[in-house]
mmCIF file of C-alpha atoms in Angstrom:
data_model
loop_
_atom_site.group_PDB
_atom_site.id
_atom_site.type_symbol
_atom_site.label_atom_id
_atom_site.label_comp_id
_atom_site.label_asym_id
_atom_site.label_seq_id
_atom_site.Cartn_x
_atom_site.Cartn_y
_atom_site.Cartn_z
ATOM 1 C CA MET A 1 -2.808 33.263 -14.187
ATOM 2 C CA THR A 2 -0.845 33.590 -17.501
ATOM 3 C CA THR A 3 -2.600 34.281 -20.656
ATOM 4 C CA THR A 4 -1.579 30.665 -21.998
ATOM 5 C CA THR A 5 -2.661 28.944 -19.161
ATOM 6 C CA ARG A 6 -6.085 30.659 -19.417
ATOM 7 C CA ARG A 7 -6.587 29.420 -23.047
ATOM 8 C CA ARG A 8 -5.421 25.853 -21.952
ATOM 9 C CA PHE A 9 -8.368 26.113 -19.466
ATOM 10 C CA GLY A 10 -10.769 27.263 -21.789
ATOM 11 C CA ILE A 11 -10.077 24.398 -24.279
ATOM 12 C CA ALA A 12 -10.163 21.483 -22.052
ATOM 13 C CA GLY A 13 -13.232 23.330 -20.214
ATOM 14 C CA ALA A 14 -14.979 22.717 -23.899
ATOM 15 C CA LEU A 15 -13.535 19.458 -24.220
ATOM 16 C CA VAL A 16 -15.423 18.132 -20.628
ATOM 17 C CA GLY A 17 -18.100 20.216 -20.875
ATOM 18 C CA ALA A 18 -16.917 22.485 -18.098
ATOM 19 C CA ALA A 19 -17.208 25.834 -19.409
ATOM 20 C CA SER A 20 -19.013 29.000 -17.889
ATOM 21 C CA ALA A 21 -20.677 32.059 -19.314
ATOM 22 C CA GLY A 22 -18.162 34.832 -18.660
ATOM 23 C CA ILE A 23 -20.541 37.767 -19.330
ATOM 24 C CA ALA A 24 -24.166 38.915 -19.081
ATOM 25 C CA ALA A 25 -24.377 38.692 -22.842
ATOM 26 C CA ALA A 26 -23.237 35.142 -23.482
ATOM 27 C CA ALA A 27 -25.323 34.401 -20.304
ATOM 28 C CA MET A 28 -28.470 35.503 -21.730
ATOM 29 C CA ALA A 29 -27.920 34.157 -25.325
ATOM 30 C CA LYS A 30 -27.117 30.760 -23.514
ATOM 31 C CA ARG A 31 -30.577 30.506 -21.825
ATOM 32 C CA TYR A 32 -32.049 31.601 -25.063
ATOM 33 C CA ALA A 33 -30.964 28.814 -26.835
ATOM 34 C CA VAL A 34 -31.648 26.465 -24.068
ATOM 35 C CA GLY A 35 -34.782 27.792 -23.456
ATOM 36 C CA ARG A 36 -35.898 27.207 -27.335
ATOM 37 C CA ILE A 37 -34.759 23.629 -27.704
ATOM 38 C CA ARG A 38 -36.176 22.604 -24.172
ATOM 39 C CA LEU A 39 -39.681 24.256 -25.239
ATOM 40 C CA ARG A 40 -39.565 21.852 -28.359
ATOM 41 C CA PRO A 41 -42.380 19.218 -28.445
ATOM 42 C CA ASP A 42 -40.414 16.236 -26.024
ATOM 43 C CA LEU A 43 -41.735 12.552 -27.473
ATOM 44 C CA GLU A 44 -39.327 10.963 -25.171
ATOM 45 C CA ALA A 45 -40.797 12.848 -21.928
ATOM 46 C CA SER A 46 -42.193 9.864 -20.284
ATOM 47 C CA GLU A 47 -39.744 7.040 -21.335
ATOM 48 C CA PRO A 48 -38.357 5.714 -18.346
ATOM 49 C CA PHE A 49 -34.330 6.253 -18.682
ATOM 50 C CA GLY A 50 -32.476 4.646 -15.965
ATOM 51 C CA GLU A 51 -35.355 2.634 -14.837
ATOM 52 C CA LEU A 52 -35.214 -0.920 -16.911
ATOM 53 C CA GLY A 53 -34.866 -3.653 -14.377
ATOM 54 C CA GLY A 54 -32.834 -6.807 -14.635
ATOM 55 C CA SER A 55 -30.552 -8.681 -12.110
ATOM 56 C CA SER A 56 -27.593 -6.807 -10.782
ATOM 57 C CA HIS A 57 -23.885 -8.689 -10.202
ATOM 58 C CA THR A 58 -20.362 -7.355 -9.072
ATOM 59 C CA LEU A 59 -17.378 -8.849 -11.209
ATOM 60 C CA ILE A 60 -14.390 -8.403 -9.731
ATOM 61 C CA THR A 61 -11.589 -8.119 -12.317
ATOM 62 C CA SER A 62 -8.199 -10.208 -12.021
ATOM 63 C CA ASP A 63 -6.532 -6.526 -11.218
ATOM 64 C CA GLY A 64 -9.010 -5.943 -8.183
ATOM 65 C CA VAL A 65 -11.572 -3.533 -9.450
ATOM 66 C CA ALA A 66 -14.905 -3.979 -8.954
ATOM 67 C CA LEU A 67 -17.266 -3.891 -12.337
ATOM 68 C CA HIS A 68 -21.239 -3.533 -12.392
ATOM 69 C CA VAL A 69 -22.887 -5.826 -14.439
ATOM 70 C CA GLU A 70 -26.661 -6.124 -15.386
ATOM 71 C CA VAL A 71 -28.213 -9.068 -16.966
ATOM 72 C CA ASP A 72 -31.506 -9.277 -18.605
ATOM 73 C CA GLY A 73 -33.628 -10.845 -20.756
ATOM 74 C CA PRO A 74 -36.635 -13.588 -20.540
ATOM 75 C CA GLU A 75 -35.016 -15.871 -17.889
ATOM 76 C CA GLU A 76 -34.363 -13.121 -15.686
ATOM 77 C CA ARG A 77 -37.982 -11.631 -15.230
ATOM 78 C CA ARG A 78 -39.660 -15.166 -14.633
ATOM 79 C CA PRO A 79 -39.608 -16.990 -10.925
ATOM 80 C CA GLN A 80 -36.827 -19.192 -10.452
ATOM 81 C CA GLU A 81 -38.986 -22.312 -10.109
ATOM 82 C CA GLU A 82 -40.272 -21.715 -13.601
ATOM 83 C CA GLY A 83 -36.676 -22.060 -15.027
ATOM 84 C CA GLY A 84 -35.519 -17.715 -14.305
ATOM 85 C CA ASP A 85 -31.776 -17.058 -14.153
ATOM 86 C CA ASP A 86 -30.585 -20.295 -15.498
ATOM 87 C CA GLY A 87 -28.990 -18.374 -18.729
ATOM 88 C CA HIS A 88 -30.136 -21.102 -20.984
ATOM 89 C CA ASP A 89 -33.955 -19.891 -22.501
ATOM 90 C CA ALA A 90 -32.186 -17.586 -24.564
ATOM 91 C CA PRO A 91 -29.238 -19.407 -26.941
ATOM 92 C CA LEU A 92 -27.958 -16.314 -27.787
ATOM 93 C CA THR A 93 -26.269 -13.258 -25.757
ATOM 94 C CA VAL A 94 -26.163 -10.125 -26.424
ATOM 95 C CA VAL A 95 -23.429 -8.101 -24.786
ATOM 96 C CA LEU A 96 -23.696 -4.404 -24.934
ATOM 97 C CA CYS A 97 -20.216 -2.242 -24.455
ATOM 98 C CA HIS A 98 -20.624 1.496 -23.766
ATOM 99 C CA GLY A 99 -18.674 4.565 -24.371
ATOM 100 C CA TYR A 100 -16.338 7.088 -23.205
ATOM 101 C CA CYS A 101 -17.943 9.044 -20.292
ATOM 102 C CA LEU A 102 -21.515 7.095 -20.801
ATOM 103 C CA SER A 103 -22.501 4.354 -18.861
ATOM 104 C CA LEU A 104 -24.691 0.979 -19.836
ATOM 105 C CA GLU A 105 -27.912 3.102 -19.607
ATOM 106 C CA SER A 106 -26.811 4.152 -23.030
ATOM 107 C CA TRP A 107 -28.074 1.529 -24.276
ATOM 108 C CA HIS A 108 -31.559 2.121 -23.144
ATOM 109 C CA TYR A 109 -33.004 1.616 -26.066
ATOM 110 C CA GLN A 110 -31.720 -1.756 -27.513
ATOM 111 C CA ARG A 111 -31.788 -3.140 -24.071
ATOM 112 C CA ARG A 112 -35.766 -2.500 -23.822
ATOM 113 C CA ASP A 113 -36.114 -3.922 -27.350
ATOM 114 C CA LEU A 114 -33.509 -6.710 -27.553
ATOM 115 C CA ARG A 115 -34.235 -8.417 -23.971
ATOM 116 C CA GLU A 116 -37.806 -10.121 -24.995
ATOM 117 C CA HIS A 117 -36.180 -12.440 -26.945
ATOM 118 C CA HIS A 118 -32.716 -12.563 -26.248
ATOM 119 C CA ARG A 119 -30.046 -12.551 -23.287
ATOM 120 C CA VAL A 120 -28.663 -9.251 -22.739
ATOM 121 C CA VAL A 121 -25.662 -8.216 -20.872
ATOM 122 C CA VAL A 122 -24.755 -4.503 -20.195
ATOM 123 C CA TRP A 123 -21.841 -3.578 -18.339
ATOM 124 C CA ASP A 124 -20.316 0.063 -16.990
ATOM 125 C CA GLN A 125 -16.457 -0.049 -17.874
ATOM 126 C CA ARG A 126 -14.198 0.613 -15.202
ATOM 127 C CA SER A 127 -14.244 4.077 -13.570
ATOM 128 C CA HIS A 128 -17.682 4.736 -15.152
ATOM 129 C CA GLY A 129 -21.028 4.426 -14.390
ATOM 130 C CA ARG A 130 -21.550 2.277 -11.295
ATOM 131 C CA SER A 131 -18.149 0.148 -11.401
ATOM 132 C CA GLN A 132 -15.479 1.010 -9.169
ATOM 133 C CA ARG A 133 -12.993 3.678 -10.040
ATOM 134 C CA ALA A 134 -9.468 2.318 -11.094
ATOM 135 C CA VAL A 135 -7.570 4.394 -8.870
ATOM 136 C CA SER A 136 -3.909 4.020 -9.872
ATOM 137 C CA GLY A 137 -4.974 1.457 -12.311
ATOM 138 C CA ASP A 138 -4.851 0.542 -15.849
ATOM 139 C CA THR A 139 -6.838 2.455 -18.090
ATOM 140 C CA SER A 140 -5.564 1.548 -20.930
ATOM 141 C CA ILE A 141 -7.895 0.211 -24.155
ATOM 142 C CA ASP A 142 -5.856 -3.121 -23.576
ATOM 143 C CA ARG A 143 -7.251 -3.512 -20.107
ATOM 144 C CA LEU A 144 -10.733 -2.837 -21.010
ATOM 145 C CA GLY A 145 -10.364 -5.663 -23.684
ATOM 146 C CA ASP A 146 -9.202 -8.054 -20.891
ATOM 147 C CA ASP A 147 -12.436 -6.628 -18.367
ATOM 148 C CA LEU A 148 -14.837 -7.508 -21.288
ATOM 149 C CA ALA A 149 -13.029 -11.322 -21.453
ATOM 150 C CA GLU A 150 -13.602 -12.053 -17.748
ATOM 151 C CA VAL A 151 -17.360 -10.288 -18.108
ATOM 152 C CA LEU A 152 -17.825 -13.032 -21.014
ATOM 153 C CA ASP A 153 -16.436 -15.891 -18.657
ATOM 154 C CA GLN A 154 -18.645 -14.956 -16.080
ATOM 155 C CA PHE A 155 -21.851 -13.730 -17.456
ATOM 156 C CA VAL A 156 -22.091 -15.378 -21.069
ATOM 157 C CA PRO A 157 -23.132 -19.133 -20.943
ATOM 158 C CA GLY A 158 -22.703 -19.667 -24.463
ATOM 159 C CA PRO A 159 -22.411 -18.214 -27.885
ATOM 160 C CA CYS A 160 -23.007 -14.228 -27.967
ATOM 161 C CA VAL A 161 -23.109 -11.055 -30.495
ATOM 162 C CA LEU A 162 -20.629 -7.935 -29.018
ATOM 163 C CA VAL A 163 -21.875 -4.502 -29.571
ATOM 164 C CA GLY A 164 -19.776 -1.541 -29.089
ATOM 165 C CA HIS A 165 -20.217 2.273 -29.209
ATOM 166 C CA SER A 166 -17.219 4.503 -29.116
ATOM 167 C CA MET A 167 -15.067 3.304 -26.606
ATOM 168 C CA GLY A 168 -16.780 0.238 -26.189
ATOM 169 C CA GLY A 169 -15.916 -0.675 -29.806
ATOM 170 C CA MET A 170 -12.106 -0.322 -29.088
ATOM 171 C CA THR A 171 -12.560 -3.013 -26.411
ATOM 172 C CA ILE A 172 -13.832 -5.384 -28.750
ATOM 173 C CA MET A 173 -10.790 -4.695 -30.804
ATOM 174 C CA ALA A 174 -8.911 -5.064 -28.094
ATOM 175 C CA LEU A 175 -10.561 -8.379 -27.243
ATOM 176 C CA ALA A 176 -9.649 -9.444 -30.773
ATOM 177 C CA ASP A 177 -6.331 -8.246 -30.506
ATOM 178 C CA ARG A 178 -5.610 -10.310 -26.900
ATOM 179 C CA HIS A 179 -7.887 -13.142 -27.343
ATOM 180 C CA PRO A 180 -8.715 -13.887 -30.746
ATOM 181 C CA GLU A 181 -9.675 -17.461 -30.113
ATOM 182 C CA LEU A 182 -12.832 -16.762 -28.699
ATOM 183 C CA PHE A 183 -13.880 -15.050 -32.313
ATOM 184 C CA GLY A 184 -15.800 -17.859 -34.397
ATOM 185 C CA ASP A 185 -16.781 -19.813 -31.901
ATOM 186 C CA ARG A 186 -17.988 -17.912 -28.408
ATOM 187 C CA VAL A 187 -18.401 -14.564 -30.079
ATOM 188 C CA ARG A 188 -20.595 -15.304 -33.391
ATOM 189 C CA GLY A 189 -21.168 -11.482 -34.302
ATOM 190 C CA VAL A 190 -19.750 -8.085 -33.789
ATOM 191 C CA ALA A 191 -21.323 -4.588 -34.331
ATOM 192 C CA LEU A 192 -18.952 -1.738 -34.344
ATOM 193 C CA ILE A 193 -20.848 1.666 -33.555
ATOM 194 C CA ALA A 194 -19.963 5.306 -34.114
ATOM 195 C CA THR A 195 -15.761 3.845 -32.945
ATOM 196 C CA SER A 196 -12.584 3.814 -34.488
ATOM 197 C CA ALA A 197 -9.528 1.710 -35.070
ATOM 198 C CA GLY A 198 -6.937 4.707 -34.331
ATOM 199 C CA LYS A 199 -5.790 8.023 -35.016
ATOM 200 C CA LEU A 200 -8.398 9.696 -33.115
ATOM 201 C CA ALA A 201 -5.679 12.300 -32.333
ATOM 202 C CA GLU A 202 -5.770 13.639 -35.677
ATOM 203 C CA LEU A 203 -9.636 14.316 -35.350
ATOM 204 C CA THR A 204 -10.403 18.057 -36.358
ATOM 205 C CA LEU A 205 -13.885 18.094 -34.146
ATOM 206 C CA GLY A 206 -15.141 20.016 -37.404
ATOM 207 C CA LEU A 207 -12.759 22.841 -36.722
ATOM 208 C CA PRO A 208 -10.576 24.900 -39.164
ATOM 209 C CA ALA A 209 -7.144 22.769 -39.672
ATOM 210 C CA LEU A 210 -4.321 25.443 -38.157
ATOM 211 C CA VAL A 211 -7.141 25.677 -34.946
ATOM 212 C CA SER A 212 -7.701 21.755 -34.812
ATOM 213 C CA LYS A 213 -4.005 21.476 -34.848
ATOM 214 C CA ALA A 214 -3.582 24.183 -32.071
ATOM 215 C CA VAL A 215 -6.302 22.157 -29.928
ATOM 216 C CA HIS A 216 -4.538 18.601 -30.271
ATOM 217 C CA LYS A 217 -0.931 20.462 -29.372
ATOM 218 C CA VAL A 218 -2.403 22.092 -26.034
ATOM 219 C CA ALA A 219 -5.237 19.233 -25.321
ATOM 220 C CA PRO A 220 -2.827 16.209 -23.488
ATOM 221 C CA THR A 221 -1.300 18.754 -21.115
ATOM 222 C CA THR A 222 -4.553 20.943 -20.272
ATOM 223 C CA VAL A 223 -6.406 17.182 -19.963
ATOM 224 C CA SER A 224 -3.783 16.066 -17.713
ATOM 225 C CA MET A 225 -3.944 19.532 -15.563
ATOM 226 C CA LEU A 226 -7.485 20.113 -15.451
ATOM 227 C CA GLY A 227 -7.274 16.150 -14.375
ATOM 228 C CA ARG A 228 -5.061 17.008 -11.322
ATOM 229 C CA ARG A 229 -7.569 19.536 -10.046
ATOM 230 C CA GLY A 230 -10.515 17.579 -10.842
ATOM 231 C CA SER A 231 -12.950 18.130 -7.772
ATOM 232 C CA LEU A 232 -12.732 21.901 -8.393
ATOM 233 C CA VAL A 233 -13.367 21.369 -12.177
ATOM 234 C CA ASP A 234 -16.174 19.119 -11.421
ATOM 235 C CA ARG A 235 -17.846 21.919 -9.514
ATOM 236 C CA THR A 236 -17.697 24.021 -12.434
ATOM 237 C CA ARG A 237 -19.126 21.668 -14.475
ATOM 238 C CA HIS A 238 -22.109 21.113 -12.281
ATOM 239 C CA ALA A 239 -22.514 24.886 -11.961
ATOM 240 C CA GLY A 240 -22.246 25.408 -16.096
ATOM 241 C CA SER A 241 -25.123 22.345 -16.833
ATOM 242 C CA ASP A 242 -27.090 24.612 -19.179
ATOM 243 C CA ILE A 243 -23.931 24.912 -21.459
ATOM 244 C CA ALA A 244 -23.050 21.327 -20.999
ATOM 245 C CA PHE A 245 -26.665 20.509 -22.276
ATOM 246 C CA LEU A 246 -25.834 22.713 -25.373
ATOM 247 C CA LEU A 247 -22.587 21.260 -26.150
ATOM 248 C CA THR A 248 -24.170 17.683 -25.524
ATOM 249 C CA ARG A 249 -27.183 18.818 -27.674
ATOM 250 C CA TYR A 250 -24.587 19.956 -30.760
ATOM 251 C CA MET A 251 -21.799 17.572 -30.570
ATOM 252 C CA ALA A 252 -23.487 14.933 -29.763
ATOM 253 C CA PHE A 253 -26.800 14.886 -31.615
ATOM 254 C CA GLY A 254 -27.358 15.931 -35.576
ATOM 255 C CA ASP A 255 -29.201 18.374 -36.938
ATOM 256 C CA SER A 256 -32.535 17.332 -36.798
ATOM 257 C CA LYS A 257 -34.729 19.539 -34.614
ATOM 258 C CA ASN A 258 -36.930 16.869 -32.933
ATOM 259 C CA VAL A 259 -34.209 15.584 -30.631
ATOM 260 C CA SER A 260 -35.764 14.985 -27.672
ATOM 261 C CA PRO A 261 -34.535 17.750 -24.309
ATOM 262 C CA THR A 262 -35.460 15.166 -22.262
ATOM 263 C CA LEU A 263 -33.039 12.678 -24.089
ATOM 264 C CA VAL A 264 -30.165 15.376 -24.234
ATOM 265 C CA ASP A 265 -30.822 15.698 -20.545
ATOM 266 C CA PHE A 266 -30.086 11.935 -19.906
ATOM 267 C CA ALA A 267 -27.314 12.040 -22.173
ATOM 268 C CA GLU A 268 -25.806 15.308 -20.365
ATOM 269 C CA SER A 269 -26.014 13.633 -16.834
ATOM 270 C CA MET A 270 -24.539 10.446 -17.872
ATOM 271 C CA ILE A 271 -21.295 12.833 -19.118
ATOM 272 C CA ARG A 272 -21.825 14.965 -16.347
ATOM 273 C CA ALA A 273 -21.832 11.930 -13.368
ATOM 274 C CA THR A 274 -18.025 11.086 -15.250
ATOM 275 C CA PRO A 275 -15.603 12.420 -12.887
ATOM 276 C CA THR A 276 -12.752 14.770 -14.489
ATOM 277 C CA GLU A 277 -10.348 12.907 -13.553
ATOM 278 C CA VAL A 278 -11.856 9.800 -15.094
ATOM 279 C CA VAL A 279 -11.693 11.898 -18.332
ATOM 280 C CA ALA A 280 -8.240 12.691 -18.178
ATOM 281 C CA ASP A 281 -7.186 9.133 -17.028
ATOM 282 C CA PHE A 282 -8.820 7.559 -20.037
ATOM 283 C CA TYR A 283 -7.836 10.277 -22.962
ATOM 284 C CA PRO A 284 -4.448 9.265 -23.714
ATOM 285 C CA ALA A 285 -5.458 5.491 -24.115
ATOM 286 C CA LEU A 286 -7.831 7.226 -26.684
ATOM 287 C CA MET A 287 -5.426 9.367 -28.611
ATOM 288 C CA ASN A 288 -2.827 6.098 -28.569
ATOM 289 C CA HIS A 289 -5.683 3.567 -29.780
ATOM 290 C CA ASP A 290 -4.336 1.716 -32.737
ATOM 291 C CA LYS A 291 -6.406 -1.975 -33.426
ATOM 292 C CA LEU A 292 -6.408 -1.797 -37.440
ATOM 293 C CA SER A 293 -4.162 -4.512 -37.513
ATOM 294 C CA ALA A 294 -6.260 -6.462 -35.289
ATOM 295 C CA LEU A 295 -9.818 -6.249 -37.133
ATOM 296 C CA HIS A 296 -8.506 -9.620 -39.468
ATOM 297 C CA VAL A 297 -9.783 -11.461 -35.895
ATOM 298 C CA LEU A 298 -12.897 -10.684 -37.022
ATOM 299 C CA ASP A 299 -13.106 -12.066 -40.236
ATOM 300 C CA PRO A 300 -14.619 -15.340 -39.684
ATOM 301 C CA VAL A 301 -17.919 -13.850 -38.079
ATOM 302 C CA PRO A 302 -20.596 -11.682 -39.319
ATOM 303 C CA THR A 303 -20.082 -8.291 -38.459
ATOM 304 C CA ALA A 304 -22.147 -4.710 -38.921
ATOM 305 C CA ILE A 305 -20.262 -1.400 -38.843
ATOM 306 C CA MET A 306 -22.530 1.849 -38.448
ATOM 307 C CA VAL A 307 -21.827 5.201 -38.168
ATOM 308 C CA GLY A 308 -23.640 8.702 -38.353
ATOM 309 C CA ASP A 309 -22.903 10.897 -41.108
ATOM 310 C CA GLN A 310 -22.365 14.065 -38.667
ATOM 311 C CA ASP A 311 -20.440 12.128 -36.153
ATOM 312 C CA TRP A 312 -17.403 14.699 -35.532
ATOM 313 C CA LEU A 313 -16.079 12.662 -32.632
ATOM 314 C CA THR A 314 -15.608 9.119 -34.580
ATOM 315 C CA PRO A 315 -16.301 10.427 -38.091
ATOM 316 C CA PRO A 316 -17.226 8.309 -40.764
ATOM 317 C CA ASP A 317 -13.919 7.816 -42.705
ATOM 318 C CA HIS A 318 -13.194 6.238 -39.768
ATOM 319 C CA SER A 319 -15.716 3.628 -39.653
ATOM 320 C CA ARG A 320 -15.203 3.493 -43.807
ATOM 321 C CA ALA A 321 -11.286 2.432 -42.888
ATOM 322 C CA MET A 322 -12.554 -0.302 -41.058
ATOM 323 C CA ALA A 323 -14.902 -1.568 -43.377
ATOM 324 C CA GLU A 324 -12.088 -1.517 -45.911
ATOM 325 C CA ALA A 325 -10.372 -3.838 -43.578
ATOM 326 C CA LEU A 326 -13.342 -6.061 -43.407
ATOM 327 C CA PRO A 327 -14.524 -5.951 -46.841
ATOM 328 C CA LYS A 328 -16.895 -8.731 -45.754
ATOM 329 C CA ALA A 329 -18.551 -6.425 -42.939
ATOM 330 C CA GLN A 330 -22.025 -4.649 -43.468
ATOM 331 C CA PHE A 331 -21.585 -0.855 -43.346
ATOM 332 C CA ILE A 332 -24.249 1.413 -42.344
ATOM 333 C CA GLU A 333 -24.045 5.353 -42.557
ATOM 334 C CA VAL A 334 -27.070 7.051 -41.089
ATOM 335 C CA PRO A 335 -28.004 10.541 -42.277
ATOM 336 C CA ASP A 336 -28.305 13.687 -39.888
ATOM 337 C CA THR A 337 -27.255 11.670 -37.366
ATOM 338 C CA SER A 338 -23.980 12.220 -34.910
ATOM 339 C CA HIS A 339 -22.143 10.179 -32.172
ATOM 340 C CA LEU A 340 -25.012 8.885 -30.008
ATOM 341 C CA ILE A 341 -26.302 7.202 -32.802
ATOM 342 C CA GLN A 342 -27.644 4.620 -30.113
ATOM 343 C CA LEU A 343 -30.138 6.992 -28.283
ATOM 344 C CA GLU A 344 -30.788 9.529 -31.392
ATOM 345 C CA ARG A 345 -31.516 6.756 -33.876
ATOM 346 C CA PRO A 346 -32.917 3.733 -31.694
ATOM 347 C CA GLY A 347 -34.544 1.982 -34.179
ATOM 348 C CA ALA A 348 -31.769 2.235 -37.112
ATOM 349 C CA VAL A 349 -29.340 0.856 -34.681
ATOM 350 C CA THR A 350 -31.721 -1.849 -33.171
ATOM 351 C CA ASP A 351 -32.469 -2.991 -36.595
ATOM 352 C CA ALA A 352 -29.236 -3.149 -37.558
ATOM 353 C CA LEU A 353 -28.534 -5.730 -34.783
ATOM 354 C CA ARG A 354 -31.884 -7.503 -35.444
ATOM 355 C CA ASP A 355 -30.500 -8.061 -38.434
ATOM 356 C CA LEU A 356 -27.111 -9.062 -37.376
ATOM 357 C CA ILE A 357 -28.367 -11.445 -34.753
ATOM 358 C CA LYS A 358 -30.468 -13.319 -38.178
ATOM 359 C CA ARG A 359 -27.182 -13.498 -39.828
ATOM 360 C CA VAL A 360 -25.412 -15.103 -36.965
ATOM 361 C CA GLY A 361 -27.938 -17.804 -37.079
ATOM 362 C CA VAL A 362 -27.933 -18.705 -33.346
#
């Protein structure tokens, strides 16, 4: 293997959490760092991540991919004879769209807190979570927008608020671009959380300019190459779970020392469950995403734009650009918070969604 190839594997390994310790000193430092984090007070140790109820459904998309959908809310937890599962007790549906390498479980807190008074629909994007892998299928952002349109058609009986985190926000933008007629009547409000309307290929990831430029130059080829060797890389990712834990802690969460180790484990498990081939499949679509011109479709509906001030993956400047395109939108920048804002600052996100729902007025 050439030196260039080894470097490419190292860069891509960092991108997908697949790096492994190469020398004893690095391994000891890793164990020390992980141990210090895991020994901190864990306020979320008893939180039932991945255990929320609701009714499970399968949606077969127009191109034949089986999507996993869950519906929750007041009517889902009452017997059928009392009006359960009729979809009409809650006048408004909140649809939660998750991000890249995550699953519907990433909305744990918002689902838990909103389902008492609202119908909540959560779904796994194609190739993520419990949805079917789109083998040789369409993994474009536009296709994700069409998937969302089909979810609305099948599982949302009335007006709704759409909430998207990261790639989920891009999914909503693609829906606006391809199905603008839905906004204003069917879609009454939108929340775009830690997302971007484009230019992700220009991200620095907090690296010096020259290093960032070099990473972006080799990343597409490297990610594609690793995708072709996905099963081998996945075995390496599982073997390096402690390093993946550290990467998740410091890339996806902010500076607060009180981030729960259980929460970091939960987030890292979702990322690790995403096959490397899926990471590679969606990477070009994310880098080519450009929907700034579609944002005007959101003008008729109340919109919230939210980002953490320490988000390296979809930096605050990207949210500010969206806010400039939507001057009536509410812009919220949360201090000391990074990319997984809905998990790191669940109260702030849920409060913003409740405020958005009030502005919708259904």
